[in-house]
Amino acid sequence: MTPSVPESSDPWRLNADLHSHSSWSDGVLSPAELVRRAHGAGVELFALTDHDEVGGVPEAAAEASRLGMPFVAGVEISVTWAGKTLHVVGLGVDVDHAGLRAGLASIRAGRDARAREMAQRLERLGVPGAYEGALTHVSNPALLSRTHFARHLVASGVCAHMDEVFRRFLGEGAPANVPHAWARLSDALGWIRDSGGVPVLAHPGRYRLDALLRDTLIDEFREGGGEAIEVVTGSHTRDQYREYARLALRSGLLGSRGSDFHAPGESRVDLGKLPPLPDGVEPVWTKVGISSLHEVGA
Ligand code: AMP
Ligand code: MN
Ligand code: MN
Ligand code: MN
């Protein structure tokens, strides 16, 4: 049976965590371990949103169902828009939808060649063996990401912490960063909507966009069926919670809340530990979490 949200709790005040990663992408916990950690932290509505991959959803859904924790099947799609990388989360997607699965497979296909190119650049910068090193940190080799390279560079002592890796080597504009063409925004929005999901623009405060470009993005996102933006996320500062709450209200978008948890001790915010959405922002889960909890594989 699909678990329902407890009647006693005010849906606007739910401890919802709608952005997280398992070892199917660049998280370190298995889907079941991640769900148990979320449940233990008091999360009342949880979404697994692996990068470009829905393979972990059945296991997460089964564990959430066992624990009686309402669960939303999700994904975080990598998009290239105006030459920049953006992430679009899909909440409440049907993970068996053929169009969604084919779209995600097409994005994953480019990752290995990109990873080899990153390793070549790292070698020229005096860091050999990074491809093989990154592979030792990945459980799903189709999803080799910069995070796995970063973990390897920290574990092997090249850098002191992940931030240093992105600053010195892998962040936008850094010397081992390999520009990549991800999905088109309109395609990502289409896959999410066609599979029954609600598109959410992930961590908008992370994209370096001027006001004009940001407004253009929001317009295109809405025209393609986008319905929400992340307001309270592990990637935003407190000032950005307020800034993106205002943007959501002004643009008629729902707000989402998610830690973007990847690994214990590594992620800035742990599961279920974010402040609530600012007053007035309508939560995306009034639309997706409660009405379209997908029971997957459970
Ligand atoms: P990729 O999809 O291979 O481009 O990798 C992107 C991932 O790198 C993101 O999902 C984050 O998990 C991680 N990432 C990006 N910037 C940073 C940073 N400054 N510190 C730690 N992790 C980061
Ligand atoms: Mn990530
Ligand atoms: Mn992201
Ligand atoms: Mn994420």
Coordinates of N, CA, C and O and ligand atoms in Angstrom, one line a residue, residues 26 51 87 111 114 145-147 162-163 166 182 206 262, ligand 1:
D26 N 26.3 9.7 -7.5 CA 27.6 10.1 -6.8 C 27.4 10.2 -5.3 O 28.1 10.9 -4.6
H51 N 21.6 11.5 -10.1 CA 21.9 12.1 -11.4 C 21.6 11.2 -12.6 O 22.2 10.1 -12.6
H87 N 20.8 21.8 -13.5 CA 20.2 20.6 -13.0 C 18.7 20.8 -12.8 O 18.3 21.7 -12.2
R111 N 29.3 10.1 -20.6 CA 30.1 10.3 -19.4 C 31.5 9.7 -19.4 O 32.5 10.2 -18.9
R114 N 34.1 11.6 -21.4 CA 34.4 12.9 -20.7 C 35.3 12.6 -19.5 O 36.3 13.3 -19.3
S145 N 31.5 10.5 -12.3 CA 31.2 11.9 -12.2 C 32.4 12.7 -11.6 O 33.4 12.0 -11.1
R146 N 32.4 14.0 -11.7 CA 33.5 14.7 -11.1 C 33.6 14.5 -9.6 O 34.7 14.5 -9.0
T147 N 32.5 14.1 -8.9 CA 32.5 13.8 -7.5 C 33.4 12.6 -7.2 O 34.2 12.6 -6.2
M162 N 37.2 18.4 -0.8 CA 36.5 18.4 -2.1 C 36.5 19.9 -2.8 O 36.7 20.0 -4.0
D163 N 36.3 20.9 -1.9 CA 36.2 22.2 -2.4 C 37.5 22.6 -3.2 O 37.5 23.2 -4.2
F166 N 37.6 21.1 -6.7 CA 36.8 21.9 -7.7 C 37.4 23.2 -8.0 O 37.4 23.7 -9.1
W182 N 25.1 18.3 -22.2 CA 24.1 17.4 -21.5 C 22.8 17.5 -22.3 O 22.8 17.9 -23.5
R206 N 23.1 28.4 -7.6 CA 24.4 28.0 -8.0 C 24.8 28.5 -9.4 O 26.0 28.4 -9.7
H262 N 24.9 13.8 -0.2 CA 25.7 12.8 -1.0 C 26.3 11.8 -0.1 O 26.4 10.6 -0.4
Ligands
AMP1 P1 29.3 15.9 -12.9 O1 27.8 15.5 -13.1 O2 30.2 14.9 -13.3 O3 29.5 17.2 -13.6 O4 29.5 16.2 -11.4 C1 28.7 17.2 -10.7 C2 28.7 16.9 -9.2 O5 29.9 17.4 -8.6 C3 27.6 17.6 -8.5 O6 26.4 16.9 -8.6 C4 28.1 17.7 -7.1 O7 27.8 16.5 -6.4 C5 29.6 17.8 -7.3 N1 30.2 19.1 -7.1 C6 30.2 20.2 -7.9 N2 30.8 21.3 -7.4 C7 31.2 20.8 -6.1 C8 32.0 21.4 -5.1 N3 32.4 22.7 -5.1 N4 32.3 20.7 -4.0 C9 31.8 19.4 -3.9 N5 31.1 18.8 -4.9 C10 30.8 19.5 -6.0

